[in-house]
mmCIF file of C-alpha atoms and ligand atoms in Angstrom:
data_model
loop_
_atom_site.group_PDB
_atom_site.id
_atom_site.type_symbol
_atom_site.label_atom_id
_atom_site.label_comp_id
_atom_site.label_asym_id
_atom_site.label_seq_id
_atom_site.Cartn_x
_atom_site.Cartn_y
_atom_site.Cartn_z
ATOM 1 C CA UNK G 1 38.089 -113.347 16.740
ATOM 2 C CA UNK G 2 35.245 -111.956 14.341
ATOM 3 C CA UNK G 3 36.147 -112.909 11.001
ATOM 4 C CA UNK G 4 35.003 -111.517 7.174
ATOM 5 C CA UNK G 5 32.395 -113.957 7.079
ATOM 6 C CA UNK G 6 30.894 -113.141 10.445
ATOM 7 C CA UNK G 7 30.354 -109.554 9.005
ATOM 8 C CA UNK G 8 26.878 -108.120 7.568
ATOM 9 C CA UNK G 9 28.898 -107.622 4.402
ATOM 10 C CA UNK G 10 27.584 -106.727 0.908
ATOM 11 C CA UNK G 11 26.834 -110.275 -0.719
ATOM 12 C CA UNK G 12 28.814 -108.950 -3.939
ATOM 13 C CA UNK G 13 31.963 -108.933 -1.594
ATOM 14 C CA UNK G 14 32.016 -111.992 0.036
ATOM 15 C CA UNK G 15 34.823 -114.320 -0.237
ATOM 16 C CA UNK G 16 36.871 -111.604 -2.508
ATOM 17 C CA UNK G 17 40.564 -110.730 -1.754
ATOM 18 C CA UNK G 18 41.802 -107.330 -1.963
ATOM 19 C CA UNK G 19 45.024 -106.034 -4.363
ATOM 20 C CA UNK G 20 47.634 -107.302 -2.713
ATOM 21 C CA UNK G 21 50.937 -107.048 -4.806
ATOM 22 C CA UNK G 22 53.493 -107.541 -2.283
ATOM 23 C CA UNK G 23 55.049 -105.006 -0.340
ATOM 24 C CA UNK G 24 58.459 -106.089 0.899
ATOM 25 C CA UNK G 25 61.377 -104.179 2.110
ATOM 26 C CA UNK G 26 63.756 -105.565 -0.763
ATOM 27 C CA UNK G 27 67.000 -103.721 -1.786
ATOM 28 C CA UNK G 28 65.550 -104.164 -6.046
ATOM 29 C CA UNK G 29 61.685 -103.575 -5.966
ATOM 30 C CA UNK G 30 61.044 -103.909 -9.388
ATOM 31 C CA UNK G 31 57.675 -105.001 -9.050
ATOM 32 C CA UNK G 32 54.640 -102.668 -9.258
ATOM 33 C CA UNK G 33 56.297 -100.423 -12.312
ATOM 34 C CA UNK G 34 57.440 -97.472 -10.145
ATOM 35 C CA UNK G 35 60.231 -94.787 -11.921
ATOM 36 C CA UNK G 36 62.612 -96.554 -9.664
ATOM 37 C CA UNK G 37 65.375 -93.522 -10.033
ATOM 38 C CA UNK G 38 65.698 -91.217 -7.132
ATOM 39 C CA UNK G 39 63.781 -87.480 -7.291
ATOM 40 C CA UNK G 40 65.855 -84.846 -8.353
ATOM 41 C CA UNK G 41 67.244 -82.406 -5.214
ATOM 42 C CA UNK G 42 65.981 -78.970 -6.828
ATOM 43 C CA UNK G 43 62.252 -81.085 -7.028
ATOM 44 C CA UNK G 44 62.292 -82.218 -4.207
ATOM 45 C CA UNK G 45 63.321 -78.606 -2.920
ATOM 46 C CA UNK G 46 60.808 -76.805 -4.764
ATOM 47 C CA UNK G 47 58.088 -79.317 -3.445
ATOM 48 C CA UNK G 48 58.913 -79.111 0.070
ATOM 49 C CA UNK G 49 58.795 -75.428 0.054
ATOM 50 C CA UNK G 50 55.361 -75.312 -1.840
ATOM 51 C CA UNK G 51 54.084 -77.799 0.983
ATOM 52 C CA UNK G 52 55.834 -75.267 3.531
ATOM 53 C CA UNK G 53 54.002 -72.606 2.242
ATOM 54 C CA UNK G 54 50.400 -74.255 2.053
ATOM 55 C CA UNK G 55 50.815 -75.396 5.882
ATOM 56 C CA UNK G 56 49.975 -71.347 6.400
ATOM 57 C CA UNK G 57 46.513 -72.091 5.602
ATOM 58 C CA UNK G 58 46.227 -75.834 6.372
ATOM 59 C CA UNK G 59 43.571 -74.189 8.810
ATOM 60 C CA UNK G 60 41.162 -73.896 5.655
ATOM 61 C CA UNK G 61 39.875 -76.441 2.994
ATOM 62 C CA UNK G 62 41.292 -76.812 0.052
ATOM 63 C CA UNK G 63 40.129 -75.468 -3.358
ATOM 64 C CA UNK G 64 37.516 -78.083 -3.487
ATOM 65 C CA UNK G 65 37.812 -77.912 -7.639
ATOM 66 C CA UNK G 66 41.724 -78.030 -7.756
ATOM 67 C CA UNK G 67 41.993 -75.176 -10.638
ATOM 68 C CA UNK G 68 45.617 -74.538 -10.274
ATOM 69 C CA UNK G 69 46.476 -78.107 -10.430
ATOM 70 C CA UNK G 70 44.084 -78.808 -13.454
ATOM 71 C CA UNK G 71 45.190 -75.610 -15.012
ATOM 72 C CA UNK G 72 49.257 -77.300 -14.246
ATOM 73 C CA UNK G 73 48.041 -80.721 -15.893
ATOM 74 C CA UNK G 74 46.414 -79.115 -18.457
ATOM 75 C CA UNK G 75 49.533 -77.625 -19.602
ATOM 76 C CA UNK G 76 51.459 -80.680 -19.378
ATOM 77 C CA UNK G 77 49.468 -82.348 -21.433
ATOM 78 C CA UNK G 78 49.355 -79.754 -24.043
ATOM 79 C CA UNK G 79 47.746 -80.115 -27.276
ATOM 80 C CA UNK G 80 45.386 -77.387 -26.606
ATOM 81 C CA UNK G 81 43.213 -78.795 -23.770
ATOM 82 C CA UNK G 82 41.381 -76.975 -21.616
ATOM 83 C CA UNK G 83 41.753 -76.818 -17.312
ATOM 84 C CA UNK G 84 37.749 -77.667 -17.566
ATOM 85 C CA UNK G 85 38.481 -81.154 -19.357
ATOM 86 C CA UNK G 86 40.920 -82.198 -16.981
ATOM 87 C CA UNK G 87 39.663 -84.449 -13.879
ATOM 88 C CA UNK G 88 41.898 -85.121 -11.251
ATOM 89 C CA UNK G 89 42.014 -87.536 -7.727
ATOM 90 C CA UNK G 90 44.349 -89.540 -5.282
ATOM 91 C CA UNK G 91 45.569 -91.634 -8.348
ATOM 92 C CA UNK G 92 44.113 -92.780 -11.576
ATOM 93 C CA UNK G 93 42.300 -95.859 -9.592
ATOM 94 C CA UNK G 94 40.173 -92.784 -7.587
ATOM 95 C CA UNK G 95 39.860 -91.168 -11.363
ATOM 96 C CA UNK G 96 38.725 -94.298 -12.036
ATOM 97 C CA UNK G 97 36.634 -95.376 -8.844
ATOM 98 C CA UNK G 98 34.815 -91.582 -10.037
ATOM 99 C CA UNK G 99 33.672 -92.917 -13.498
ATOM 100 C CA UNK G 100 32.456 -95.840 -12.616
ATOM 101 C CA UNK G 101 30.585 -94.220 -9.886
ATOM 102 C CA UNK G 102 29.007 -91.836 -12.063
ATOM 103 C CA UNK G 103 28.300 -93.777 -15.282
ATOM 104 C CA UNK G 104 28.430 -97.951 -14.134
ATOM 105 C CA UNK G 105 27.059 -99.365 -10.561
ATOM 106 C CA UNK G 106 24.265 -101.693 -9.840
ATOM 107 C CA UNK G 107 22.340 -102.926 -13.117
ATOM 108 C CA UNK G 108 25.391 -101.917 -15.270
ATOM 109 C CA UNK G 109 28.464 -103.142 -16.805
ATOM 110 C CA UNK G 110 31.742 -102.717 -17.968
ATOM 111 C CA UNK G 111 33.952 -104.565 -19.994
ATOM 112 C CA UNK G 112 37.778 -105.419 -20.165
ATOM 113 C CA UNK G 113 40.167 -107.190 -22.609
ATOM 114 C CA UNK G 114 42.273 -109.640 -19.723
ATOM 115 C CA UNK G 115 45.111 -109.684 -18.999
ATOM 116 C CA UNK G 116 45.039 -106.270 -17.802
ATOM 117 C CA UNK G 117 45.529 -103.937 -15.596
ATOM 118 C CA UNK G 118 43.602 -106.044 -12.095
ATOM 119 C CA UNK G 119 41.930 -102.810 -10.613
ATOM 120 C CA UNK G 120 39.556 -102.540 -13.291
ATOM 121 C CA UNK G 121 37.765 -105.588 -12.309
ATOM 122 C CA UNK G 122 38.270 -104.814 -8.803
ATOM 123 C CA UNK G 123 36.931 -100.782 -8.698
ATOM 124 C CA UNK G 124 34.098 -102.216 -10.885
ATOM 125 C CA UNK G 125 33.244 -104.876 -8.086
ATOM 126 C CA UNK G 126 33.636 -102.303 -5.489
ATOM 127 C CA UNK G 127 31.337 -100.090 -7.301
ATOM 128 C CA UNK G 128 28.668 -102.830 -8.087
ATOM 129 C CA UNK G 129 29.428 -103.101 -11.563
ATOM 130 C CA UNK G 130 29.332 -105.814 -13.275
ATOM 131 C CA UNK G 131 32.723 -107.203 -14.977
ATOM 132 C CA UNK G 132 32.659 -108.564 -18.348
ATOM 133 C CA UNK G 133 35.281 -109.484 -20.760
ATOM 134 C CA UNK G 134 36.319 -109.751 -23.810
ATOM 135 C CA UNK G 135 39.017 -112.452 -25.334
ATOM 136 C CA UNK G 136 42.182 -110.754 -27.378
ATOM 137 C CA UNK G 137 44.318 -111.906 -30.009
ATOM 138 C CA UNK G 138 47.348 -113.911 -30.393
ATOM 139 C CA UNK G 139 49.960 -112.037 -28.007
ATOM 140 C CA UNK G 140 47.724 -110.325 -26.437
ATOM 141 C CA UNK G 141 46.746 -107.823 -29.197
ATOM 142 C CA UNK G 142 43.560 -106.183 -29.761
ATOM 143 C CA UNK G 143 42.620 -106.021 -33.642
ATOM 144 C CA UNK G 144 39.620 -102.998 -34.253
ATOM 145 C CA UNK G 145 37.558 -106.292 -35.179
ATOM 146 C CA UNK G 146 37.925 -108.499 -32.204
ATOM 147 C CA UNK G 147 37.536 -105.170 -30.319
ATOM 148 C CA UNK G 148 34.130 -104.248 -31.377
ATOM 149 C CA UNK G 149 32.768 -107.817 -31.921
ATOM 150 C CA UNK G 150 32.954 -107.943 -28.109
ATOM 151 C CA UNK G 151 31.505 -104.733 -27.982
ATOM 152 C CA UNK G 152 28.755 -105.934 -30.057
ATOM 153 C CA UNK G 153 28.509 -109.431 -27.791
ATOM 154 C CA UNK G 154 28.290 -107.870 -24.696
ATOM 155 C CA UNK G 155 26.131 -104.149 -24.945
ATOM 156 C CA UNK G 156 28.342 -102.427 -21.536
ATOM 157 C CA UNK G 157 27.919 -99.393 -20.030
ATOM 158 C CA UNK G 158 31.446 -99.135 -20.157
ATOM 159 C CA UNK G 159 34.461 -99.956 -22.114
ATOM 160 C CA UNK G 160 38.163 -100.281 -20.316
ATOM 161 C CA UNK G 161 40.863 -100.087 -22.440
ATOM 162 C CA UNK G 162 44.467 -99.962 -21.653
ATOM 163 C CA UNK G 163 47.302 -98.763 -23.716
ATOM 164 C CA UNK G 164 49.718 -100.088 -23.515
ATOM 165 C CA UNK G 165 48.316 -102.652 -21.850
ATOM 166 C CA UNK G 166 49.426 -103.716 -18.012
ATOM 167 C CA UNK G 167 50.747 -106.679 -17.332
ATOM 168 C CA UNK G 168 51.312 -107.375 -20.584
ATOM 169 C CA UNK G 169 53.093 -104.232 -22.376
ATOM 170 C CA UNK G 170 50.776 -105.119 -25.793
ATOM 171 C CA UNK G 171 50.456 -102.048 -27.567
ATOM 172 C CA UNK G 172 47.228 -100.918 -28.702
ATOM 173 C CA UNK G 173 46.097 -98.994 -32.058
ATOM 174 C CA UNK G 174 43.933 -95.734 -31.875
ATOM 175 C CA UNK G 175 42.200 -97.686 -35.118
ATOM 176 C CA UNK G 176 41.056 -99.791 -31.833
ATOM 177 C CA UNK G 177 39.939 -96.958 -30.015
ATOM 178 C CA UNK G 178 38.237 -95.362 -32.322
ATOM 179 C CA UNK G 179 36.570 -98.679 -33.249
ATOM 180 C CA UNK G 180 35.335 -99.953 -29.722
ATOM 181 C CA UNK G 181 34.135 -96.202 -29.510
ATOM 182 C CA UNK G 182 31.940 -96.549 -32.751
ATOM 183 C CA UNK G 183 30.428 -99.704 -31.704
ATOM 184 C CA UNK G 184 29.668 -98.697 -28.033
ATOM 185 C CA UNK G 185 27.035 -96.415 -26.648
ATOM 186 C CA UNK G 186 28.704 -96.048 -23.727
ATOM 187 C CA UNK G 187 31.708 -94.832 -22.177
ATOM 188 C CA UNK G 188 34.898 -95.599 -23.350
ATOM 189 C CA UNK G 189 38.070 -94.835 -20.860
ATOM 190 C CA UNK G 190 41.324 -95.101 -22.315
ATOM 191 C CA UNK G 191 43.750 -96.160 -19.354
ATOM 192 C CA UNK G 192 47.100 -94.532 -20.186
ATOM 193 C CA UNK G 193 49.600 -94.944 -17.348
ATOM 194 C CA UNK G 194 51.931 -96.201 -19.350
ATOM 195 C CA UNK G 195 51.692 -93.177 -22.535
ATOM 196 C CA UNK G 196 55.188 -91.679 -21.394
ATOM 197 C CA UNK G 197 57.431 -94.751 -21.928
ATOM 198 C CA UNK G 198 55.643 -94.890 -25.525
ATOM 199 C CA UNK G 199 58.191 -95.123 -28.584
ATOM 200 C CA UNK G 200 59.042 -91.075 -29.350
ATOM 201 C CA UNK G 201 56.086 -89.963 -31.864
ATOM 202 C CA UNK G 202 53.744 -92.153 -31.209
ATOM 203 C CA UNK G 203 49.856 -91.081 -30.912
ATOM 204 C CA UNK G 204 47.764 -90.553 -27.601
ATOM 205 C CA UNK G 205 44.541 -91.643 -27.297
ATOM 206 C CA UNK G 206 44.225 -87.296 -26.615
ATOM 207 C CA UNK G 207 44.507 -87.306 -30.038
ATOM 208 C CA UNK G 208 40.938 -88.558 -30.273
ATOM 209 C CA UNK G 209 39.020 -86.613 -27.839
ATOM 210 C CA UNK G 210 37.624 -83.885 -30.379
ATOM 211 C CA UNK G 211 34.042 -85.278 -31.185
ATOM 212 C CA UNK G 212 34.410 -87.729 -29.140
ATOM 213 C CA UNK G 213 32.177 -86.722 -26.093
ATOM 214 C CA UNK G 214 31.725 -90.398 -24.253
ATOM 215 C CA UNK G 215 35.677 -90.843 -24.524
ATOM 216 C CA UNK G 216 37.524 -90.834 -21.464
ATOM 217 C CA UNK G 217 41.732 -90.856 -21.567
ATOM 218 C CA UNK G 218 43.474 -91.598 -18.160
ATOM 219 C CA UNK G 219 46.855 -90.752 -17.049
ATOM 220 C CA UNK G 220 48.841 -90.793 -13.712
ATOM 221 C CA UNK G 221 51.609 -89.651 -12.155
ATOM 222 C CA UNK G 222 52.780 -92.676 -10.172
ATOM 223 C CA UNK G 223 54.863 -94.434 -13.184
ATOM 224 C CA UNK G 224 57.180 -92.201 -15.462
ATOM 225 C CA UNK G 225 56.618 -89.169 -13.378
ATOM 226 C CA UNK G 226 58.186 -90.323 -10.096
ATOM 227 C CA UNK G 227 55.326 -89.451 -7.990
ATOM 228 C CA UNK G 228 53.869 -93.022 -7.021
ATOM 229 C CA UNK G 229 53.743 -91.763 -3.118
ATOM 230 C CA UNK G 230 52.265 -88.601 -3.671
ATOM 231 C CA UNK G 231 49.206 -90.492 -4.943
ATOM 232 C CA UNK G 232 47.921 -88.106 -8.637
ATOM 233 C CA UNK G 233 46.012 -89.329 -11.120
ATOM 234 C CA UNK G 234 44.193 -87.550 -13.755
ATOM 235 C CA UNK G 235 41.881 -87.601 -17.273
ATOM 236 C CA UNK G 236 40.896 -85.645 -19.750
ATOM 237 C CA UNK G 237 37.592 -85.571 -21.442
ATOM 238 C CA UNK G 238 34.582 -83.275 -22.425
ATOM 239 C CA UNK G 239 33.904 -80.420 -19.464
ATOM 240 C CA UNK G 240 30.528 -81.781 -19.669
ATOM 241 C CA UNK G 241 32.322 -85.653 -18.352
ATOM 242 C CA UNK G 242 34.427 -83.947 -15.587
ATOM 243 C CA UNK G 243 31.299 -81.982 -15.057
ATOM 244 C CA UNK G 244 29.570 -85.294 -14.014
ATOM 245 C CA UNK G 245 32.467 -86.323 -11.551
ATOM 246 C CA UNK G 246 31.771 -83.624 -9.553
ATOM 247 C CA UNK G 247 28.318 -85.517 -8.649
ATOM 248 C CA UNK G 248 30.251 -88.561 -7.138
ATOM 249 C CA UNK G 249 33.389 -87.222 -5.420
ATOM 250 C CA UNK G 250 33.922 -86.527 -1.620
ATOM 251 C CA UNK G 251 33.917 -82.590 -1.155
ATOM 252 C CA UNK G 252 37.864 -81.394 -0.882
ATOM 253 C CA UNK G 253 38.833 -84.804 -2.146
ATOM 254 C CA UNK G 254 42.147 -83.270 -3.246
ATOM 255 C CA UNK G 255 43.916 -82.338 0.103
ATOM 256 C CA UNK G 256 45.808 -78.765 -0.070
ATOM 257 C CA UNK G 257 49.511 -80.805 0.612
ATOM 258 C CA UNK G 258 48.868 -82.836 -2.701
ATOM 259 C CA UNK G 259 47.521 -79.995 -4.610
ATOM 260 C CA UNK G 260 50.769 -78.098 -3.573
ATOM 261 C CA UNK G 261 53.129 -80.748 -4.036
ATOM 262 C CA UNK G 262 51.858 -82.028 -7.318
ATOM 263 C CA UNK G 263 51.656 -78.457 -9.118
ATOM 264 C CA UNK G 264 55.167 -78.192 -7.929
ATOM 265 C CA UNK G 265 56.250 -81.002 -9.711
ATOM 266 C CA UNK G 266 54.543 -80.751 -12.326
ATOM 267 C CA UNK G 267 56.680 -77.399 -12.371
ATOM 268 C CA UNK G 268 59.378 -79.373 -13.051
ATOM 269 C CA UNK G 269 58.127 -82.020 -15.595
ATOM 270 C CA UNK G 270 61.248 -81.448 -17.688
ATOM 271 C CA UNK G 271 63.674 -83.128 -14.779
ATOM 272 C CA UNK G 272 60.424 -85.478 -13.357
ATOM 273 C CA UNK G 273 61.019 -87.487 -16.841
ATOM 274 C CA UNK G 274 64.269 -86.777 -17.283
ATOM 275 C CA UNK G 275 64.931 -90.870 -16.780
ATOM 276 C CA UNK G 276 62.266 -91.577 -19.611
ATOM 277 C CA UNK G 277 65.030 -92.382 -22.001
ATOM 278 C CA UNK G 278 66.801 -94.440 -19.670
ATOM 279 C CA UNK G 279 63.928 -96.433 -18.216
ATOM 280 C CA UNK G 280 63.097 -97.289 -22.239
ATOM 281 C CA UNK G 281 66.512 -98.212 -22.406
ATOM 282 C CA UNK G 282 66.427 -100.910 -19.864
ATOM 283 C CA UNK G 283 63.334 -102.208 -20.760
ATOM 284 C CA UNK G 284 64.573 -102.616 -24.479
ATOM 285 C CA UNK G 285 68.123 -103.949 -23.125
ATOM 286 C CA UNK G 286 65.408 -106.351 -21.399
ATOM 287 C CA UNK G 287 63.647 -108.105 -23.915
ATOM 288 C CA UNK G 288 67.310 -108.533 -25.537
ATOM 289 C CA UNK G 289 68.798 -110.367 -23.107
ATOM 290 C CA UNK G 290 65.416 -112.073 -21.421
ATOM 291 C CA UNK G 291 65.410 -113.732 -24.765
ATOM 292 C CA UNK G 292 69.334 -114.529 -24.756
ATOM 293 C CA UNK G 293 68.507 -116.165 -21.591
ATOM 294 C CA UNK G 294 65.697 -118.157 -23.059
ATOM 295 C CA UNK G 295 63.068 -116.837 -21.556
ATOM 296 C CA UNK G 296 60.004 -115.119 -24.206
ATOM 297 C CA UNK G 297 59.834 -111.940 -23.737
ATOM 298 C CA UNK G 298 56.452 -109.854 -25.109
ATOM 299 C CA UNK G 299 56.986 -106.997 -27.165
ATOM 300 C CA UNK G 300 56.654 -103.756 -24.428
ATOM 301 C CA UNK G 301 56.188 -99.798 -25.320
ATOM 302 C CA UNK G 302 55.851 -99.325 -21.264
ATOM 303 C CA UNK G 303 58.361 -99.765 -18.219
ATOM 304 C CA UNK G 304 58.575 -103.403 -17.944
ATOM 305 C CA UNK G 305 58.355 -106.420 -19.584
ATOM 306 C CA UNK G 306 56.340 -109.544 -19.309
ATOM 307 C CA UNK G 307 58.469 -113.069 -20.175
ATOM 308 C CA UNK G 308 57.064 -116.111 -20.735
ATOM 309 C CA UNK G 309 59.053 -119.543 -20.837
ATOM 310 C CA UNK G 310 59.527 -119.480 -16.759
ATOM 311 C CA UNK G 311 58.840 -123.231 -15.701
ATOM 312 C CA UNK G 312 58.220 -122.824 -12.565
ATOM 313 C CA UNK G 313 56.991 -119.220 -12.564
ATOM 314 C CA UNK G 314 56.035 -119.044 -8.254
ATOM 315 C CA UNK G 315 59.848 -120.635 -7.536
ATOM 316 C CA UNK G 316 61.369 -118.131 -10.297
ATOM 317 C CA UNK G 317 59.824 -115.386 -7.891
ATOM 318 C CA UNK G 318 60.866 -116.902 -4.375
ATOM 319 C CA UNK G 319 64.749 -117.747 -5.780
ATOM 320 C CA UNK G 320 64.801 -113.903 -6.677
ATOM 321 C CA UNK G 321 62.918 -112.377 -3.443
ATOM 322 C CA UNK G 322 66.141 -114.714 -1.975
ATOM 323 C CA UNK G 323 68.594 -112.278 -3.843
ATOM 324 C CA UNK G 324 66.726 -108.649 -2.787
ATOM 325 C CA UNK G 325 65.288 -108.785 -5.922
ATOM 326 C CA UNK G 326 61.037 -108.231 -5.881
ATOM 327 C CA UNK G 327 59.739 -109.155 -9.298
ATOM 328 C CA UNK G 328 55.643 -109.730 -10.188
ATOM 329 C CA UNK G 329 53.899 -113.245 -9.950
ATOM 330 C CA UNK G 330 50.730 -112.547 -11.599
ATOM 331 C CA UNK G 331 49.456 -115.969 -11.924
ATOM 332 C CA UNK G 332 49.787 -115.753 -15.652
ATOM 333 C CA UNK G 333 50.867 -119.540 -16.661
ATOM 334 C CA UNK G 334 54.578 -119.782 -17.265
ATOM 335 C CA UNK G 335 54.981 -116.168 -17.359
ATOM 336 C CA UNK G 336 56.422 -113.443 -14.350
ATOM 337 C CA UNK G 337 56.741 -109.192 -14.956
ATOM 338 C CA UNK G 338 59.461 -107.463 -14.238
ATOM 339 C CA UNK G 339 60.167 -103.830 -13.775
ATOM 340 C CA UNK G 340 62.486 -101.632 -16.211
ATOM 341 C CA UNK G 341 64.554 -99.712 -13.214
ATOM 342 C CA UNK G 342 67.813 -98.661 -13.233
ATOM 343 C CA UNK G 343 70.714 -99.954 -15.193
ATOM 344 C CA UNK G 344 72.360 -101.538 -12.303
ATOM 345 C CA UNK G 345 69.398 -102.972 -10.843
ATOM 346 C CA UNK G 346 68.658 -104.331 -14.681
ATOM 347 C CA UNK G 347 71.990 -105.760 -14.560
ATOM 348 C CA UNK G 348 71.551 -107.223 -10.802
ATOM 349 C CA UNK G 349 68.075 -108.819 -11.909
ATOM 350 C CA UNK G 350 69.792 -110.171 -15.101
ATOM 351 C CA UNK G 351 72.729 -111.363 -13.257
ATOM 352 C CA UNK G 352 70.943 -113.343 -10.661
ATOM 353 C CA UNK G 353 67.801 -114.609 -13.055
ATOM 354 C CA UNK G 354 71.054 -115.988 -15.074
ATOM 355 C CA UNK G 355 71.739 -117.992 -12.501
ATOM 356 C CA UNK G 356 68.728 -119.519 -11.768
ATOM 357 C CA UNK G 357 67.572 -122.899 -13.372
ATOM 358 C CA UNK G 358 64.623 -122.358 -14.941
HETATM 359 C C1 LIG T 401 50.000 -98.342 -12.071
HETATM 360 C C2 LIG T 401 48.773 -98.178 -12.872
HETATM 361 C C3 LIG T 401 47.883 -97.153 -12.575
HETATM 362 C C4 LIG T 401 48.251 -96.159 -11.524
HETATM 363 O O1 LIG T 401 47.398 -96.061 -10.506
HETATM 364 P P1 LIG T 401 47.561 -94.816 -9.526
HETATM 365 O O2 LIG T 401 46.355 -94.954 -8.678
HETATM 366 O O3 LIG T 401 47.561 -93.579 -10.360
HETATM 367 O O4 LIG T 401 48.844 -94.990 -8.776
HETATM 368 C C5 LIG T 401 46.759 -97.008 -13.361
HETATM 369 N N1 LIG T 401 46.525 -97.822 -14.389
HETATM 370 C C6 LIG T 401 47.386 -98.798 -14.716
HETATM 371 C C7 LIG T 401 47.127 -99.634 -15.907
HETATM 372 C C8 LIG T 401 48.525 -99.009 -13.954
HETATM 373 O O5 LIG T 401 49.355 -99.986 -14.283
#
C-alpha cells in the first residue's frame, strides 16, 4: 500500500496529522461544543420547506454572492451593519481558510496566543503561513500589554484572537483588541464562536469595527445556534475586506441548499437560541460542582468548561467514553474540556466523573 510519505507531497505537510477530535457514536457527546438540545419542530419545518422550494431550481447555480443570506446575517447581528460587510462560507474555518488566503500564505505570518482554538495553526499551515505565537498570562489571560509586546516581538501579517478563548473559556477584553490592533499593521481577526454564551451585556468585538478597517470579527453558526451540520460561518468587516475574499473563494462556494436552509433559520433566531440561557446554566452549575469534586475548573463565558486537577487526564477520558459519555482530551497537562449540554446529560457526566478516582 502507498503510504503519505510515498506521496510528492508539499514539504510543509509532511509528517502533519489532520484535526481529528473524535467522532464516536456515544449516547453524551459533549465534546466538540455543539448546542447539544434538539432543533425546534416549526425550524426544522420551515427549513425543510425552504430546501423544498430551492430544489425547483437546483438546475441553476446559486447566487454566487449569497445577498439574501448576508442581508439575513446582517440583521442578526444588528447594530447597524451593512449586507456588504458581512462575509460568509461552509463554517467560520472556510471564513477563515478565505483570510488567510487573501492576506497570509507563503513569506507571511500569523500569530496566536496558545491554547486556542487548534485550526488556526492548522488553516495557517494549510495555507503556507507561517504560525507564530505568543505566551499569555497567568490563567490563560491576555493583558493589552502582553498582547501587543508580542505584537511588537513578532511583526505578523496577521493577528488571531479568540474571545472567549477555545479550549480554555478565558475571556478576553476589547482593551486587548483594540491594543493588538494599534500595535499591528496587519490584520487582526477576532474569532467569536463563542460571543452568544457571553454574560448578558457584555461587548462584541462588532463594537470596534468603525475605524477599524484591518479588523476582522468572526462568528458561526455551529455552537449556540444549533446549526453545526449545516456547516455556516460568517464575519463582518469593512466592504472593502469582504471585497478582497471574493479574490480567493471557489465561484458558488455557498451551495443553494445551505443558502436556503441557513436564511431559514436564521428566520427563526429567536427559538435557534432559545437554549442560550440554559446552556449558560449548565456550564455555570459546572464550574460549581467540578470544583466540589476537586477538580479546577477555569473561569468560562462560553459553552464548556476546561478543569484542571485530572491526574491522569487520557484514563479520565477512556473511564468516561466507558459510560457513553465523549468528553475532550486536548493534551493540555492535567487538564480535559467538557461540553455544557443539557441538564441531564450535565448531571449524567457529573454523576459518573463522581465516581471515578481521579
Ligand atoms: C467550533 C469553533 C469554530 C466553528 O467552526 P465552524 O467551521 O464554523 O463549524 C470556530 N472557531 C472556534 C474557536 C471554534 O471553537
Amino acid at each position: 500500500m502507498t503510504s503519505l510519505a510515498d506521496l510528492p507531497i508539499r514539504d510543509d505537510l509532511r509528517g502533519l496529522t489532520p484535526y481529528g477530535a473524535p467522532q464516536k457514536p456515544v449516547r453524551i457527546a459533549l465534546n466538540v461544543n455543539e448546542n447539544t438540545h434538539p432543533v425546534p419542530p416549526e425550524v426544522i419545518a420551515h427549513v425543510t420547506a425552504a430546501i423544498e422550494r430551492e430544489m425547483r431550481s437546483i438546475n441553476r447555480y446559486p447566487d454566487r454572492e449569497f445577498t439574501l443570506l448576508r442581508e439575513h446575517l446582517a440583521g442578526y447581528l444588528g447594530g447597524g451593519l451593512a449586507p456588504e460587510q458581512i462575509w460568509a462560507a461552509n463554517g467560520s474555518n472556510e471564513v477563515i481558510q478565505h483570510i488567510l488566503q487573501a492576506f497570509g500564505g507563503p513569506g507571511r505570518r500569523v500569530l496566536g496566543f496558545p491554547p486556542t482554538y487548534s485550526m488556526h495553526a492548522i488553516i495557517a499551515t494549510g495555507t503556507g503561513t507561517q504560525w507564530v505565537e505568543g505566551a499569555r498570562d497567568d490563567d490563560y489571560r491576555l493583558s493589552p500589554e502582553t498582547a501587543a509586546a508580542a505584537v511588537e516581538r513578532t511583526d505578523p501579517d496577521l493577528v488571531f484572537l479568540c474571545a472567549p478563548n477555545n479550549p480554555t473559556g478565558t475571556p478576553l477584553g476589547l482593551d486587548t483588541i483594540a491594543a493588538v490592533y494599534e500595535a499591528s499593521r496587519g490584520i487582526v481577526m477576532v474569532d467569536e464562536a463563542y460571543a452568544e454564551f457571553m454574560p448578558e451585556g457584555k461587548a462584541s468585538a462588532l463594537s470596534l469595527l468603525e475605524g477599524r478597517p484591518r479588523l476582522v470579527v468572526s462568528r458561526t453558526m455551529s455552537k449556540a445556534f444549533a446549526f453545526a451540520g449545516g456547516r455556516l460561518g460568517y464575519l463582518a468587516a469593512e466592504p472593502a475586506l469582504t471585497d478582497a475574499l471574493r479574490l480567493v473563494r471557489l465561484p458558488y462556494h455557498l451551495s443553494a441548499l445551505t443558502q436556503a436552509a441557513a436564511v431559514a433559520a436564521l428566520e427563526h433566531a429567536a427559538a435557534m437560541l432559545a437554549t442560550v440561557g440554559a446552556i449558560r446554566d449548565q456550564r455555570d452549575r459546572l464550574v460549581v460542582e467540578l470544583a466540589r469534586l476537586g477538580y479546577a475548573p477555569h473561569e468560562s463565558w462560553a459553552n464548556f468548561v476546561l478543569f484542571g486537577g485530572v491526574t491522569d487526564p487520557h484514563a479520565t477520558f477512556e473511564r468516561l467514553l466507558e459510560h457513553d459519555i465523549l468528553i475532550r482530551d486536548l493534551g493540555i497537562a492535567n487538564h480535559l474540556r467538557v461540553t455544557a449540554g443539557t441538564e441531564a446529560e450535565t448531571t449524567e457526566f457529573l454523576e459518573v466523573l463522581g465516581r471515578i478516582n481521579r
